[in-house]
């Protein structure tokens, strides 16, 4: 079959993912029409692994025994003009934040 969608709002890869979610939902409903919707797994194995492990692979090694403010000061010295904080349109560099 075909899937019609607003191309101004969605790209093809997004709609392919949505199609997969919808098909998995339909398959689950056919398999057991009494199951609770929140228990139906919409993500396939690859997407679940990507979201849970790949995107969240943020583990970093930090110097043991260093105080947090000393680590911040060292980063401010190494990259003083880098953006440290952004809120809406306001930004502070590491140098500006460190001087406070």
PDB file of C-alpha atoms in Angstrom:
ATOM      1  CA  UNK A   1       0.000   0.000   0.000  1.00  0.00           C
ATOM      2  CA  UNK A   2       0.907   3.634  -0.038  1.00  0.00           C
ATOM      3  CA  UNK A   3       1.311   6.141   2.722  1.00  0.00           C
ATOM      4  CA  UNK A   4       0.295   9.725   2.080  1.00  0.00           C
ATOM      5  CA  UNK A   5       1.718  12.459   4.293  1.00  0.00           C
ATOM      6  CA  UNK A   6       2.543  16.169   4.326  1.00  0.00           C
ATOM      7  CA  UNK A   7       6.054  16.330   2.881  1.00  0.00           C
ATOM      8  CA  UNK A   8       6.417  19.861   4.252  1.00  0.00           C
ATOM      9  CA  UNK A   9       6.107  18.444   7.771  1.00  0.00           C
ATOM     10  CA  UNK A  10       7.766  15.020   7.592  1.00  0.00           C
ATOM     11  CA  UNK A  11      10.710  13.559   5.724  1.00  0.00           C
ATOM     12  CA  UNK A  12      10.711  10.092   4.203  1.00  0.00           C
ATOM     13  CA  UNK A  13      12.854   8.471   6.916  1.00  0.00           C
ATOM     14  CA  UNK A  14      10.514   9.724   9.651  1.00  0.00           C
ATOM     15  CA  UNK A  15       7.499   8.344   7.843  1.00  0.00           C
ATOM     16  CA  UNK A  16       9.254   4.988   7.361  1.00  0.00           C
ATOM     17  CA  UNK A  17       9.775   4.846  11.129  1.00  0.00           C
ATOM     18  CA  UNK A  18       6.127   5.824  11.782  1.00  0.00           C
ATOM     19  CA  UNK A  19       5.006   3.138   9.325  1.00  0.00           C
ATOM     20  CA  UNK A  20       7.032   0.571  11.275  1.00  0.00           C
ATOM     21  CA  UNK A  21       5.472   1.703  14.564  1.00  0.00           C
ATOM     22  CA  UNK A  22       1.997   1.448  13.082  1.00  0.00           C
ATOM     23  CA  UNK A  23       2.629  -2.018  11.628  1.00  0.00           C
ATOM     24  CA  UNK A  24       4.041  -3.303  14.938  1.00  0.00           C
ATOM     25  CA  UNK A  25       0.976  -1.900  16.709  1.00  0.00           C
ATOM     26  CA  UNK A  26      -1.388  -3.613  14.266  1.00  0.00           C
ATOM     27  CA  UNK A  27       0.502  -6.911  14.565  1.00  0.00           C
ATOM     28  CA  UNK A  28       0.303  -6.739  18.360  1.00  0.00           C
ATOM     29  CA  UNK A  29      -3.423  -5.984  18.251  1.00  0.00           C
ATOM     30  CA  UNK A  30      -4.057  -8.957  15.968  1.00  0.00           C
ATOM     31  CA  UNK A  31      -1.941 -11.223  18.182  1.00  0.00           C
ATOM     32  CA  UNK A  32      -3.729 -10.180  21.393  1.00  0.00           C
ATOM     33  CA  UNK A  33      -6.614  -7.724  21.276  1.00  0.00           C
ATOM     34  CA  UNK A  34      -6.752  -7.566  25.082  1.00  0.00           C
ATOM     35  CA  UNK A  35      -3.216  -6.357  25.736  1.00  0.00           C
ATOM     36  CA  UNK A  36      -2.586  -2.911  27.175  1.00  0.00           C
ATOM     37  CA  UNK A  37      -1.424  -0.388  24.577  1.00  0.00           C
ATOM     38  CA  UNK A  38       1.455   0.920  26.701  1.00  0.00           C
ATOM     39  CA  UNK A  39       2.916  -2.595  26.759  1.00  0.00           C
ATOM     40  CA  UNK A  40       3.115  -2.883  22.961  1.00  0.00           C
ATOM     41  CA  UNK A  41       6.758  -2.441  21.873  1.00  0.00           C
ATOM     42  CA  UNK A  42       6.719   0.046  18.981  1.00  0.00           C
ATOM     43  CA  UNK A  43      10.486   0.221  18.500  1.00  0.00           C
ATOM     44  CA  UNK A  44      12.342  -2.481  16.627  1.00  0.00           C
ATOM     45  CA  UNK A  45      15.501  -3.913  18.179  1.00  0.00           C
ATOM     46  CA  UNK A  46      17.894  -1.721  16.179  1.00  0.00           C
ATOM     47  CA  UNK A  47      16.102   1.532  17.010  1.00  0.00           C
ATOM     48  CA  UNK A  48      15.785   0.588  20.668  1.00  0.00           C
ATOM     49  CA  UNK A  49      19.527  -0.161  20.873  1.00  0.00           C
ATOM     50  CA  UNK A  50      20.320   3.117  19.113  1.00  0.00           C
ATOM     51  CA  UNK A  51      18.161   5.198  21.465  1.00  0.00           C
ATOM     52  CA  UNK A  52      19.176   3.461  24.681  1.00  0.00           C
ATOM     53  CA  UNK A  53      22.865   2.846  24.048  1.00  0.00           C
ATOM     54  CA  UNK A  54      24.311   4.695  21.070  1.00  0.00           C
ATOM     55  CA  UNK A  55      22.840   8.154  21.691  1.00  0.00           C
ATOM     56  CA  UNK A  56      23.390   7.889  25.415  1.00  0.00           C
ATOM     57  CA  UNK A  57      26.986   6.697  25.159  1.00  0.00           C
ATOM     58  CA  UNK A  58      28.237   9.760  27.011  1.00  0.00           C
ATOM     59  CA  UNK A  59      30.485   8.077  29.549  1.00  0.00           C
ATOM     60  CA  UNK A  60      33.755   9.951  29.924  1.00  0.00           C
ATOM     61  CA  UNK A  61      36.829   9.375  32.038  1.00  0.00           C
ATOM     62  CA  UNK A  62      37.388  12.188  34.541  1.00  0.00           C
ATOM     63  CA  UNK A  63      40.442  12.853  36.654  1.00  0.00           C
ATOM     64  CA  UNK A  64      40.041  11.121  39.992  1.00  0.00           C
ATOM     65  CA  UNK A  65      40.535  13.355  43.003  1.00  0.00           C
ATOM     66  CA  UNK A  66      39.922  16.631  41.142  1.00  0.00           C
ATOM     67  CA  UNK A  67      37.413  19.086  42.526  1.00  0.00           C
ATOM     68  CA  UNK A  68      34.611  20.098  40.153  1.00  0.00           C
ATOM     69  CA  UNK A  69      35.355  23.820  40.280  1.00  0.00           C
ATOM     70  CA  UNK A  70      39.017  23.133  39.417  1.00  0.00           C
ATOM     71  CA  UNK A  71      37.965  21.114  36.377  1.00  0.00           C
ATOM     72  CA  UNK A  72      35.700  23.984  35.306  1.00  0.00           C
ATOM     73  CA  UNK A  73      38.499  26.527  35.749  1.00  0.00           C
ATOM     74  CA  UNK A  74      40.836  24.391  33.648  1.00  0.00           C
ATOM     75  CA  UNK A  75      38.253  24.162  30.874  1.00  0.00           C
ATOM     76  CA  UNK A  76      37.630  27.914  31.064  1.00  0.00           C
ATOM     77  CA  UNK A  77      41.352  28.500  30.643  1.00  0.00           C
ATOM     78  CA  UNK A  78      41.612  26.072  27.716  1.00  0.00           C
ATOM     79  CA  UNK A  79      38.549  27.392  25.845  1.00  0.00           C
ATOM     80  CA  UNK A  80      37.590  30.793  27.310  1.00  0.00           C
ATOM     81  CA  UNK A  81      35.424  31.909  24.381  1.00  0.00           C
ATOM     82  CA  UNK A  82      33.461  28.670  24.054  1.00  0.00           C
ATOM     83  CA  UNK A  83      29.789  28.873  25.003  1.00  0.00           C
ATOM     84  CA  UNK A  84      29.304  27.479  28.501  1.00  0.00           C
ATOM     85  CA  UNK A  85      25.630  28.321  29.051  1.00  0.00           C
ATOM     86  CA  UNK A  86      22.799  29.150  26.687  1.00  0.00           C
ATOM     87  CA  UNK A  87      19.270  30.155  27.641  1.00  0.00           C
ATOM     88  CA  UNK A  88      17.003  31.330  24.852  1.00  0.00           C
ATOM     89  CA  UNK A  89      19.004  34.074  23.138  1.00  0.00           C
ATOM     90  CA  UNK A  90      21.422  34.704  26.023  1.00  0.00           C
ATOM     91  CA  UNK A  91      24.827  33.049  26.188  1.00  0.00           C
ATOM     92  CA  UNK A  92      27.779  33.088  28.541  1.00  0.00           C
ATOM     93  CA  UNK A  93      31.285  32.022  27.600  1.00  0.00           C
ATOM     94  CA  UNK A  94      33.417  29.969  29.956  1.00  0.00           C
ATOM     95  CA  UNK A  95      35.497  33.095  30.681  1.00  0.00           C
ATOM     96  CA  UNK A  96      32.388  35.123  31.565  1.00  0.00           C
ATOM     97  CA  UNK A  97      30.983  32.390  33.759  1.00  0.00           C
ATOM     98  CA  UNK A  98      34.320  31.763  35.460  1.00  0.00           C
ATOM     99  CA  UNK A  99      34.674  35.463  36.310  1.00  0.00           C
ATOM    100  CA  UNK A 100      31.399  35.351  38.230  1.00  0.00           C
TER     101      UNK A 100
END
